DNA sequence: GTCTTCTGTCGGCATAATCCGACATTGTAG
DNA sequence: CTACAATGTCGGATTATGCCGACAGAAGAC
């Protein structure tokens, strides 16, 4: 992947309201970090194919359940850079 | 639970870094909304016993996987009131 | 004290999620 | 064009999960 990005991407924050939006955010931060799916998958200890599906917004029951709870409570989930 | 809370609780935001912290946040917002587990479970379409375990911070693989990915990316997850 | 409501927790079962490997597709560089 | 890297996607086997029902404990009202 030759896309050389020397700029610390400071996009976001990302609002998470669905599996798809979570996937979008993860992909954004992964590419901003200059990582491939294979690299991140290994770092996080999971299968690359699973990460691919996660970024694609694959709908899973557990995630949808949690998001339903939060929606009913009027709570919003946000992802942003920790920026240590 | 007769704790009548007419006040719109404005605590938070909550940082989510583990299943336990997610549970804490959910419990906080649920009680702030004056809801019982049974009520919220019905609203969200899930079992009350599951919601109880969720609030107790039961560790599930999927949630831990997602949190691992975010940690590796240096991304933080935050919950706060939508405050429509 | 009793009655009631809310919550924690357990086991068994149906099914949903993940791993693993493989192959197809896409994009980029040369 | 070829070659390579990254990603999408698909079965099948294994594992994890949530539902369901039930019971027990805690806390409050009376």
PDB file of C-alpha atoms in Angstrom, chain B residues 26-79:
ATOM      1  CA  UNK B  26     -25.290   1.554  31.064  1.00  0.00           C
ATOM      2  CA  UNK B  27     -26.332   1.157  34.645  1.00  0.00           C
ATOM      3  CA  UNK B  28     -25.731   4.808  35.323  1.00  0.00           C
ATOM      4  CA  UNK B  29     -27.871   5.961  32.430  1.00  0.00           C
ATOM      5  CA  UNK B  30     -30.565   3.417  33.123  1.00  0.00           C
ATOM      6  CA  UNK B  31     -31.012   4.457  36.724  1.00  0.00           C
ATOM      7  CA  UNK B  32     -30.744   8.111  35.772  1.00  0.00           C
ATOM      8  CA  UNK B  33     -33.651   7.488  33.426  1.00  0.00           C
ATOM      9  CA  UNK B  34     -35.617   5.919  36.256  1.00  0.00           C
ATOM     10  CA  UNK B  35     -35.912   2.564  34.528  1.00  0.00           C
ATOM     11  CA  UNK B  36     -35.723  -0.920  35.939  1.00  0.00           C
ATOM     12  CA  UNK B  37     -33.757  -3.645  34.222  1.00  0.00           C
ATOM     13  CA  UNK B  38     -37.013  -5.284  33.243  1.00  0.00           C
ATOM     14  CA  UNK B  39     -38.300  -2.122  31.619  1.00  0.00           C
ATOM     15  CA  UNK B  40     -35.156  -1.384  29.688  1.00  0.00           C
ATOM     16  CA  UNK B  41     -34.782  -5.007  28.653  1.00  0.00           C
ATOM     17  CA  UNK B  42     -38.257  -4.987  27.204  1.00  0.00           C
ATOM     18  CA  UNK B  43     -37.701  -1.658  25.458  1.00  0.00           C
ATOM     19  CA  UNK B  44     -34.521  -2.945  23.885  1.00  0.00           C
ATOM     20  CA  UNK B  45     -35.884  -6.387  23.160  1.00  0.00           C
ATOM     21  CA  UNK B  46     -33.643  -8.541  25.275  1.00  0.00           C
ATOM     22  CA  UNK B  47     -33.695 -10.692  28.370  1.00  0.00           C
ATOM     23  CA  UNK B  48     -33.522  -9.047  31.723  1.00  0.00           C
ATOM     24  CA  UNK B  49     -30.985 -11.575  32.922  1.00  0.00           C
ATOM     25  CA  UNK B  50     -28.759 -10.665  30.018  1.00  0.00           C
ATOM     26  CA  UNK B  51     -29.021  -6.989  30.792  1.00  0.00           C
ATOM     27  CA  UNK B  52     -28.092  -7.727  34.376  1.00  0.00           C
ATOM     28  CA  UNK B  53     -24.972  -9.516  33.240  1.00  0.00           C
ATOM     29  CA  UNK B  54     -24.181  -6.743  30.802  1.00  0.00           C
ATOM     30  CA  UNK B  55     -24.333  -4.148  33.557  1.00  0.00           C
ATOM     31  CA  UNK B  56     -22.196  -6.378  35.732  1.00  0.00           C
ATOM     32  CA  UNK B  57     -19.505  -6.186  33.108  1.00  0.00           C
ATOM     33  CA  UNK B  58     -19.703  -9.741  31.879  1.00  0.00           C
ATOM     34  CA  UNK B  59     -16.813 -10.264  29.509  1.00  0.00           C
ATOM     35  CA  UNK B  60     -17.759 -11.412  26.069  1.00  0.00           C
ATOM     36  CA  UNK B  61     -15.350 -12.221  23.322  1.00  0.00           C
ATOM     37  CA  UNK B  62     -16.876  -9.976  20.705  1.00  0.00           C
ATOM     38  CA  UNK B  63     -16.822  -6.899  22.850  1.00  0.00           C
ATOM     39  CA  UNK B  64     -13.296  -7.583  23.991  1.00  0.00           C
ATOM     40  CA  UNK B  65     -12.188  -8.054  20.406  1.00  0.00           C
ATOM     41  CA  UNK B  66     -13.599  -4.725  19.346  1.00  0.00           C
ATOM     42  CA  UNK B  67     -12.048  -2.981  22.311  1.00  0.00           C
ATOM     43  CA  UNK B  68      -8.700  -4.560  21.519  1.00  0.00           C
ATOM     44  CA  UNK B  69      -8.848  -3.210  18.000  1.00  0.00           C
ATOM     45  CA  UNK B  70      -9.647   0.263  19.236  1.00  0.00           C
ATOM     46  CA  UNK B  71      -6.881   0.171  21.815  1.00  0.00           C
ATOM     47  CA  UNK B  72      -4.343  -0.862  19.213  1.00  0.00           C
ATOM     48  CA  UNK B  73      -5.445   2.063  17.109  1.00  0.00           C
ATOM     49  CA  UNK B  74      -5.263   4.506  19.969  1.00  0.00           C
ATOM     50  CA  UNK B  75      -8.948   5.235  19.661  1.00  0.00           C
ATOM     51  CA  UNK B  76     -11.113   5.976  22.636  1.00  0.00           C
ATOM     52  CA  UNK B  77     -14.772   5.151  23.029  1.00  0.00           C
ATOM     53  CA  UNK B  78     -16.986   7.557  24.874  1.00  0.00           C
ATOM     54  CA  UNK B  79     -20.599   7.449  25.971  1.00  0.00           C
TER      55      UNK B  79
END
